[in-house]
Amino acid sequence: MRKLFFDRLFTGDQWLSSARVEIDPHGDIESIFPSGDPEGCERLSGYAIPGIPNLHSHAHQRAMVGLAERSGASSDSFWTWRKVMYDHLSLMEPEDLEAIAAQLYVEMLKAGYTAVAEFQYLHHDPQGRAYENRAEMSLRTLAAARAAGIGMTSLPVLYAHGGFGGKPPAPGQARFINDIEDFLEIVSALSRESQEDPNAAVGIAPHSLRAVTPLLLGAAVDSFTHSYSGPIHIHVSEQVQEVHDCLAWSSLRPVEWLLNNLRVDERWCLIHATHLTTEETRGLAATGAVVGLCPTTEANLGDGLFNASVFERAGGRWGIGSDSHISLDPVEELRWLEYGQRLSRRRRTVLSGGPQRSTGRHLLSRALQGGAQACGREVGSLAKGKRADIVVLDTEHPAAWERVGDEVLDTWVFAGNTPMVKDVIVGGKTLVEAGRHRSEEAIASRFRKALSSLRSRL
């Protein structure tokens, strides 16, 4: 049993002035003793907080960050950005994806993410042919997560069509396409590989309403919920065009269609959900589902702003993700979430949770709770039975001087423009110490080789 002692610890809902944390051999928290005896413990200086779950990642997009910022001949949009992304993934081999994902996960850990939900739709080879093991690419991201040490929720993506109503897929989507039997084979393979791993879980991700028919969506959800307990993620209402296309297809908006046709509940995570009516917003909040917000990606793609204020007042749950990885800092996601609400409403501390409350603490607590639910794992807080996923903020950082309790969280979120994460522990194992990951150099070397190889093939 590993025993740690912290001078200050935030459990996710309260501060402890000091705490002794005992971790069992499986990486779960056996006990927390407030003001416990430090005798026999490893003493870690700094402010300990729960590790942050990243509920939405496309690992392959880490290879193209910064390469889609050149203005096109006509107005740029999500759809022109998507072409650049398709060009990059068209030549990506399994070993490329594994190297890219491992580097990505190291960077996540160093920023304070300790768990990730990998929304993985790159299933086949560059010609669209299935690998001998249909789960090859998803297993590569799981291997990358293990190499880096981050907790993983694998979300194999069901993708069958190129648009609403069963539109044929475009050539650039050939690597994504599966029927229900082949898709469930991938889910089964990932489940077998993950079942003995306390740092791993498996869910599913029907890509979007435009990529699956109602019959296929229903079959996937029914089969999965009957056999497995993991989460269900789906992209929805990210772009205005998507809403218009859904209306033309069904006379309903995307979230409206989901609420009317499926039992959306706590197992669901709706990614983006940017363009909702007030009725959709309140209806979604009532289901207990999580909305997966990715503010830096949504800003980069010009998606729009989620109506977080109304959603929160209705009791809605949300978490954050890095999505396209244009940023890999949970602080920036939380800050932009709040700042977007401030700019649209022209007032401050919109998501503070009430008068005289810490905005940073409220944002962090909500991201922890929603992220844990969306990942389908016992993470997101420091308590008996939870995974020992712990981030330690550096109290010697100038931004932390003369700050106590919630002031540290407010300063980290709103003024932490230089890294404050010092140490990171996942499942009781120290992966980042004094800002450096234990496998940083070897993983970075493989990543650089993969990028060079991809560049030569483009």
Coordinates of C-alpha atoms in Angstrom, one line a residue:
M1 CA 0.0 0.0 0.0
R2 CA 1.3 3.4 -1.0
K3 CA 0.9 6.2 1.6
L4 CA 1.1 9.9 0.6
F5 CA 0.8 13.0 2.7
F6 CA -0.4 16.4 1.4
D7 CA -0.3 19.7 3.2
R8 CA -3.4 20.8 1.3
L9 CA -5.9 18.6 -0.6
F10 CA -9.1 19.4 -2.5
T11 CA -11.3 16.3 -2.7
G12 CA -13.6 17.7 -5.4
D13 CA -16.1 19.2 -3.0
Q14 CA -14.1 20.3 0.0
W15 CA -10.6 21.4 1.1
L16 CA -8.6 19.5 3.7
S17 CA -5.9 21.4 5.5
S18 CA -3.8 18.3 5.4
A19 CA -4.5 14.7 4.4
R20 CA -2.9 11.2 4.5
V21 CA -4.0 9.2 1.5
E22 CA -3.6 5.4 1.4
I23 CA -3.7 3.7 -1.9
D24 CA -4.2 0.0 -2.4
P25 CA -2.1 -2.2 -4.8
H26 CA -4.8 -1.9 -7.5
G27 CA -4.5 1.9 -7.6
D28 CA -7.7 2.7 -5.7
I29 CA -7.9 5.0 -2.7
E30 CA -8.2 2.8 0.4
S31 CA -8.7 5.7 2.9
I32 CA -8.2 9.4 3.4
F33 CA -7.4 10.7 6.9
P34 CA -7.9 14.5 7.3
S35 CA -5.1 16.0 9.4
G36 CA -3.5 12.5 9.4
D37 CA -0.1 11.6 10.7
P38 CA 2.6 12.0 8.1
E39 CA 4.7 9.3 9.7
G40 CA 5.7 6.7 7.2
C41 CA 4.3 8.6 4.3
E42 CA 5.8 10.1 1.1
R43 CA 5.3 13.8 1.6
L44 CA 4.4 15.8 -1.6
S45 CA 4.5 19.5 -1.4
G46 CA 1.9 21.5 -3.2
Y47 CA -1.9 21.6 -3.5
A48 CA -3.4 18.2 -4.4
I49 CA -6.5 18.1 -6.5
P50 CA -8.4 15.3 -8.4
G51 CA -7.0 14.5 -11.8
I52 CA -9.2 16.0 -14.6
P53 CA -11.0 13.7 -17.1
N54 CA -10.8 14.7 -20.7
L55 CA -14.1 13.4 -22.1
H56 CA -13.5 14.0 -25.9
S57 CA -10.3 13.2 -27.9
H58 CA -9.5 12.4 -31.5
A59 CA -5.9 11.3 -31.1
H60 CA -5.0 11.3 -34.8
Q61 CA -5.7 15.1 -35.0
R62 CA -2.7 15.8 -32.8
A63 CA -0.6 15.3 -36.0
M64 CA -2.2 18.3 -37.8
V65 CA -2.5 21.0 -35.1
G66 CA -1.6 24.4 -36.6
L67 CA -1.7 23.2 -40.2
A68 CA -5.3 24.3 -41.0
E69 CA -4.9 28.0 -40.4
R70 CA -4.2 29.1 -43.9
S71 CA -7.1 31.1 -45.4
G72 CA -8.8 29.4 -48.3
A73 CA -10.0 30.8 -51.6
S74 CA -13.6 31.2 -50.2
S75 CA -15.0 31.4 -46.6
D76 CA -13.4 28.9 -44.3
S77 CA -15.5 26.7 -42.1
F78 CA -15.6 23.4 -40.2
W79 CA -16.2 21.7 -43.6
T80 CA -13.0 23.2 -45.2
W81 CA -11.0 22.3 -42.0
R82 CA -12.4 18.8 -42.3
K83 CA -10.8 18.3 -45.7
V84 CA -7.3 19.1 -44.3
M85 CA -8.0 16.6 -41.5
Y86 CA -9.0 13.9 -44.1
D87 CA -5.8 14.5 -46.1
H88 CA -3.7 13.8 -43.0
L89 CA -5.5 10.7 -41.8
S90 CA -5.6 9.2 -45.3
L91 CA -2.0 8.0 -45.0
M92 CA -1.8 7.2 -41.3
E93 CA -0.6 3.7 -40.4
P94 CA -1.2 1.9 -37.1
E95 CA 2.3 2.6 -35.9
D96 CA 1.9 6.3 -36.7
L97 CA -1.3 6.5 -34.7
E98 CA 0.2 4.8 -31.7
A99 CA 3.2 7.1 -31.7
I100 CA 1.0 10.2 -32.1
A101 CA -1.5 9.1 -29.4
A102 CA 1.3 8.3 -26.9
Q103 CA 2.8 11.8 -27.3
L104 CA -0.7 13.3 -27.0
Y105 CA -1.4 11.5 -23.8
V106 CA 2.0 12.5 -22.3
E107 CA 1.1 16.2 -23.0
M108 CA -2.4 15.7 -21.5
L109 CA -0.9 14.3 -18.3
K110 CA 1.6 17.1 -17.9
A111 CA -1.3 19.6 -18.2
G112 CA -3.4 17.8 -15.5
Y113 CA -5.6 15.4 -17.4
T114 CA -5.4 11.9 -15.9
A115 CA -8.2 10.2 -17.9
V116 CA -9.3 10.4 -21.5
A117 CA -12.3 9.2 -23.6
E118 CA -10.9 8.4 -27.0
F119 CA -13.6 8.9 -29.8
Q120 CA -11.8 6.7 -32.4
Y121 CA -13.2 6.4 -35.9
L122 CA -10.0 5.6 -37.9
H123 CA -10.8 1.8 -38.3
H124 CA -9.5 0.6 -41.6
D125 CA -6.3 0.9 -43.7
P126 CA -5.8 3.8 -46.1
Q127 CA -7.7 1.9 -48.9
G128 CA -10.7 1.3 -46.6
R129 CA -9.9 -2.4 -46.0
A130 CA -10.4 -4.0 -42.6
Y131 CA -7.2 -5.0 -40.7
E132 CA -6.8 -8.6 -39.8
N133 CA -7.9 -7.6 -36.3
R134 CA -10.8 -5.1 -36.9
A135 CA -9.9 -3.4 -33.6
E136 CA -6.3 -2.7 -34.7
M137 CA -6.4 1.1 -34.6
S138 CA -8.4 1.3 -31.4
L139 CA -6.1 -1.2 -29.7
R140 CA -3.2 1.1 -30.8
T141 CA -4.7 4.0 -28.9
L142 CA -5.1 1.8 -25.9
A143 CA -1.5 0.7 -26.2
A144 CA -0.5 4.4 -26.4
A145 CA -2.5 5.1 -23.2
R146 CA -0.8 2.3 -21.4
A147 CA 2.7 3.6 -22.5
A148 CA 1.9 7.0 -21.3
G149 CA 0.0 5.8 -18.2
I150 CA -3.2 7.8 -18.7
G151 CA -6.6 6.2 -17.8
M152 CA -8.5 5.3 -21.0
T153 CA -12.1 5.0 -22.0
S154 CA -12.1 3.5 -25.5
L155 CA -15.0 4.8 -27.6
P156 CA -15.0 2.9 -31.0
V157 CA -17.1 4.9 -33.4
L158 CA -20.0 3.6 -35.5
Y159 CA -19.9 5.4 -38.8
A160 CA -21.8 4.2 -41.8
H161 CA -23.0 7.1 -44.0
G162 CA -21.9 10.4 -45.3
G163 CA -25.0 12.4 -44.4
F164 CA -28.6 12.3 -43.2
G165 CA -30.9 9.7 -44.6
G166 CA -28.2 7.2 -45.5
K167 CA -26.2 9.3 -47.9
P168 CA -23.3 7.3 -49.3
P169 CA -19.9 8.0 -47.6
A170 CA -17.4 10.3 -49.3
P171 CA -14.1 8.8 -50.5
G172 CA -12.3 10.4 -47.5
Q173 CA -14.5 8.5 -45.1
A174 CA -13.7 5.0 -46.4
R175 CA -11.5 4.3 -43.3
F176 CA -14.4 5.0 -41.0
I177 CA -17.2 2.7 -42.3
N178 CA -18.5 -0.4 -40.5
D179 CA -21.8 -2.3 -40.4
I180 CA -23.3 -3.3 -37.1
E181 CA -21.7 -6.7 -36.9
D182 CA -18.2 -5.5 -37.7
F183 CA -18.6 -2.6 -35.3
L184 CA -19.7 -4.9 -32.4
E185 CA -16.7 -7.1 -33.2
I186 CA -14.4 -4.1 -32.4
V187 CA -16.3 -3.4 -29.2
S188 CA -16.0 -7.0 -28.1
A189 CA -12.2 -7.0 -28.8
L190 CA -11.7 -3.9 -26.8
S191 CA -13.7 -5.2 -24.0
R192 CA -11.7 -8.4 -23.8
E193 CA -8.5 -6.4 -23.8
S194 CA -9.7 -4.0 -21.1
Q195 CA -11.5 -6.2 -18.7
E196 CA -8.6 -6.9 -16.4
D197 CA -7.2 -3.3 -16.6
P198 CA -8.4 -1.0 -13.8
N199 CA -7.2 2.0 -15.9
A200 CA -9.4 1.1 -18.9
A201 CA -13.1 1.1 -19.8
V202 CA -15.1 0.7 -23.0
G203 CA -18.1 2.6 -24.4
I204 CA -19.4 3.3 -27.8
A205 CA -19.8 6.4 -30.0
P206 CA -22.4 6.5 -32.8
H207 CA -20.6 9.3 -34.6
S208 CA -23.6 11.6 -35.3
L209 CA -27.1 11.5 -36.6
R210 CA -25.8 12.2 -40.1
A211 CA -23.4 9.2 -40.0
V212 CA -25.9 6.5 -38.8
T213 CA -29.5 5.8 -39.7
P214 CA -32.1 5.5 -37.0
L215 CA -32.3 1.8 -37.4
L216 CA -28.5 1.4 -37.1
L217 CA -28.3 3.7 -34.1
G218 CA -31.1 1.9 -32.3
A219 CA -29.5 -1.5 -33.0
A220 CA -26.1 -0.3 -31.7
V221 CA -27.5 1.2 -28.6
D222 CA -29.7 -1.7 -27.8
S223 CA -27.0 -4.3 -28.3
F224 CA -24.4 -2.3 -26.3
T225 CA -26.7 -1.5 -23.3
H226 CA -27.8 -5.1 -23.1
S227 CA -24.3 -6.5 -22.9
Y228 CA -22.1 -3.7 -21.4
S229 CA -22.3 -0.9 -18.8
G230 CA -20.1 1.7 -20.4
P231 CA -21.0 5.2 -21.7
I232 CA -22.5 6.2 -25.1
H233 CA -21.1 9.3 -26.8
I234 CA -22.4 11.1 -29.9
H235 CA -21.6 14.3 -31.8
V236 CA -24.6 16.5 -32.1
S237 CA -25.6 20.1 -33.1
E238 CA -22.1 21.3 -33.6
Q239 CA -22.7 23.3 -36.7
V240 CA -25.7 25.3 -37.9
Q241 CA -25.6 23.4 -41.2
E242 CA -26.0 20.2 -39.3
V243 CA -29.1 21.6 -37.6
H244 CA -30.6 22.7 -41.0
D245 CA -29.8 19.3 -42.6
C246 CA -31.5 17.5 -39.7
L247 CA -34.6 19.7 -40.0
A248 CA -34.7 19.0 -43.8
W249 CA -34.4 15.2 -43.1
S250 CA -36.7 14.8 -40.1
S251 CA -38.5 18.2 -39.4
L252 CA -36.7 18.0 -36.0
R253 CA -33.5 19.5 -34.7
P254 CA -30.8 17.0 -33.7
V255 CA -31.2 17.1 -29.9
E256 CA -34.9 17.3 -30.3
W257 CA -34.8 14.1 -32.5
L258 CA -32.7 12.3 -29.9
L259 CA -34.9 13.2 -27.0
N260 CA -38.0 12.1 -29.0
N261 CA -36.7 8.8 -30.3
L262 CA -34.2 7.4 -27.8
R263 CA -34.0 6.9 -24.0
V264 CA -31.2 9.4 -23.4
D265 CA -30.0 9.1 -19.8
E266 CA -27.0 9.3 -17.5
R267 CA -25.0 6.9 -19.8
W268 CA -25.1 9.4 -22.6
C269 CA -22.6 12.2 -23.5
L270 CA -23.6 14.6 -26.2
I271 CA -20.5 16.2 -27.6
H272 CA -20.7 19.9 -28.5
A273 CA -24.5 20.4 -28.5
T274 CA -23.7 24.0 -29.4
H275 CA -26.9 25.0 -31.2
L276 CA -29.9 24.3 -29.0
T277 CA -33.1 26.0 -28.4
T278 CA -34.1 26.8 -24.8
E279 CA -36.5 23.9 -24.9
E280 CA -33.8 21.5 -26.1
T281 CA -31.4 22.8 -23.5
R282 CA -33.8 22.3 -20.6
G283 CA -35.0 18.9 -22.0
L284 CA -31.4 17.7 -22.3
A285 CA -30.6 18.8 -18.7
A286 CA -33.5 16.8 -17.4
T287 CA -32.1 13.5 -18.8
G288 CA -29.0 13.5 -16.6
A289 CA -26.8 13.1 -19.7
V290 CA -23.5 15.0 -19.9
V291 CA -22.8 17.6 -22.5
G292 CA -19.2 17.4 -23.7
L293 CA -17.8 20.9 -24.2
C294 CA -14.6 21.6 -26.1
P295 CA -14.3 25.4 -26.0
T296 CA -10.9 25.8 -27.7
T297 CA -11.8 23.5 -30.6
E298 CA -15.3 25.0 -30.9
A299 CA -13.7 28.4 -31.0
N300 CA -11.0 27.3 -33.5
L301 CA -13.7 25.9 -35.8
G302 CA -16.0 28.8 -35.4
D303 CA -18.8 26.6 -34.1
G304 CA -20.4 29.0 -31.7
L305 CA -21.1 29.2 -27.9
F306 CA -23.1 26.6 -25.9
N307 CA -25.8 28.1 -23.7
A308 CA -24.1 27.0 -20.5
S309 CA -25.9 29.5 -18.2
V310 CA -29.4 28.2 -19.0
F311 CA -28.1 24.6 -19.0
E312 CA -26.6 25.0 -15.5
R313 CA -29.8 26.7 -14.1
A314 CA -31.7 23.7 -15.4
G315 CA -29.4 21.3 -13.5
G316 CA -27.5 20.2 -16.5
R317 CA -24.2 18.2 -16.3
W318 CA -21.1 19.0 -18.4
G319 CA -17.5 18.1 -18.8
I320 CA -14.6 19.3 -21.0
G321 CA -12.5 17.7 -23.7
S322 CA -9.6 18.8 -25.9
D323 CA -11.2 17.3 -29.1
S324 CA -8.9 18.4 -32.0
H325 CA -6.0 19.2 -29.5
I326 CA -5.5 22.8 -30.7
S327 CA -5.0 23.2 -27.0
L328 CA -4.1 20.6 -24.4
D329 CA -4.7 22.6 -21.2
P330 CA -7.8 22.0 -19.1
V331 CA -7.3 25.5 -17.7
E332 CA -7.8 27.0 -21.2
E333 CA -11.0 24.9 -21.8
L334 CA -12.5 26.1 -18.4
R335 CA -11.4 29.7 -18.9
W336 CA -12.8 29.9 -22.4
L337 CA -16.1 28.3 -21.3
E338 CA -16.5 31.1 -18.7
Y339 CA -15.2 33.9 -20.9
G340 CA -17.6 32.9 -23.7
Q341 CA -20.5 33.3 -21.3
R342 CA -19.1 36.6 -20.1
L343 CA -18.7 38.0 -23.6
S344 CA -22.2 36.9 -24.7
R345 CA -23.9 38.3 -21.6
R346 CA -21.5 41.2 -20.9
R347 CA -21.1 40.4 -17.2
R348 CA -18.6 38.5 -15.0
T349 CA -18.6 35.2 -13.0
V350 CA -21.4 33.7 -15.0
L351 CA -20.7 30.1 -14.0
S352 CA -19.7 30.7 -10.4
G353 CA -22.6 28.6 -9.1
G354 CA -24.1 31.4 -7.0
P355 CA -23.2 34.6 -5.1
Q356 CA -19.9 34.9 -3.3
R357 CA -18.7 31.6 -4.7
S358 CA -15.4 30.8 -6.4
T359 CA -15.8 30.6 -10.2
G360 CA -12.6 28.5 -10.6
R361 CA -13.8 26.0 -8.0
H362 CA -17.2 25.6 -9.5
L363 CA -15.9 25.2 -13.0
L364 CA -13.4 22.5 -11.8
S365 CA -15.9 20.7 -9.7
R366 CA -18.4 20.5 -12.6
A367 CA -15.7 19.3 -15.0
L368 CA -14.6 16.6 -12.6
Q369 CA -18.1 15.3 -12.0
G370 CA -19.3 15.5 -15.6
G371 CA -16.0 14.1 -17.0
A372 CA -16.1 11.1 -14.6
Q373 CA -19.6 10.3 -15.6
A374 CA -18.9 10.5 -19.3
C375 CA -15.8 8.3 -18.9
G376 CA -17.7 5.7 -17.1
R377 CA -14.9 5.2 -14.5
E378 CA -14.5 5.8 -10.8
V379 CA -12.5 9.0 -11.2
G380 CA -13.1 12.8 -10.7
S381 CA -12.8 13.0 -6.9
L382 CA -10.6 11.9 -4.1
A383 CA -12.5 9.6 -1.8
K384 CA -12.4 6.0 -0.7
G385 CA -13.0 3.6 -3.6
K386 CA -12.0 6.1 -6.3
R387 CA -9.0 5.8 -8.5
A388 CA -5.9 7.5 -7.0
D389 CA -5.7 10.0 -9.9
I390 CA -4.1 13.1 -8.3
V391 CA -2.6 16.3 -9.7
V392 CA -0.3 18.4 -7.5
L393 CA -0.2 22.2 -8.2
D394 CA 3.1 23.9 -7.4
T395 CA 2.8 26.3 -4.5
E396 CA 6.2 27.7 -5.3
H397 CA 4.9 29.1 -8.6
P398 CA 4.7 32.9 -8.3
A399 CA 1.0 32.8 -9.3
A400 CA 0.3 30.7 -6.1
W401 CA 2.1 32.9 -3.7
E402 CA -0.1 34.3 -0.9
R403 CA -3.1 32.3 -2.2
V404 CA -5.0 29.8 -0.1
G405 CA -7.9 27.3 -0.8
D406 CA -10.2 28.4 -3.6
E407 CA -7.9 31.4 -4.4
V408 CA -5.4 28.9 -5.8
L409 CA -8.1 27.4 -8.1
D410 CA -9.3 30.8 -9.3
T411 CA -5.7 31.9 -9.9
W412 CA -4.8 28.6 -11.7
V413 CA -7.9 28.9 -14.0
F414 CA -7.8 32.6 -14.7
A415 CA -4.2 33.6 -14.4
G416 CA -2.2 30.4 -14.9
N417 CA -0.6 31.2 -18.2
T418 CA 2.5 29.3 -17.3
P419 CA 2.2 25.7 -16.1
M420 CA 1.4 25.1 -12.5
V421 CA 1.1 21.3 -12.6
K422 CA 4.0 19.8 -10.7
D423 CA 3.3 16.1 -10.1
V424 CA 0.7 13.8 -11.6
I425 CA -0.3 10.4 -10.2
V426 CA -2.6 7.9 -12.0
G427 CA -3.8 4.8 -10.3
G428 CA -1.4 5.4 -7.5
K429 CA 1.7 5.6 -9.8
T430 CA 3.7 8.8 -10.3
L431 CA 3.9 9.6 -14.0
V432 CA 4.9 13.2 -13.9
E433 CA 7.4 14.5 -11.4
A434 CA 8.6 18.1 -11.2
G435 CA 6.9 18.7 -14.6
R436 CA 8.5 15.9 -16.5
H437 CA 6.9 12.6 -17.6
R438 CA 8.9 9.5 -16.8
S439 CA 8.9 8.3 -20.5
E440 CA 8.9 11.7 -22.1
E441 CA 12.1 11.4 -24.3
A442 CA 11.4 8.0 -25.7
I443 CA 7.8 8.8 -26.6
A444 CA 8.7 12.1 -28.1
S445 CA 11.4 10.5 -30.3
R446 CA 8.8 8.0 -31.7
F447 CA 6.3 10.9 -32.3
R448 CA 8.9 13.0 -34.2
K449 CA 9.7 10.0 -36.5
A450 CA 6.0 9.4 -37.1
L451 CA 5.4 13.1 -38.0
S452 CA 8.4 13.1 -40.4
S453 CA 7.2 9.9 -42.1
L454 CA 3.7 11.3 -42.5
R455 CA 5.0 14.6 -43.9
S456 CA 7.0 12.7 -46.5
R457 CA 3.9 10.9 -47.7
L458 CA 1.6 13.9 -47.9

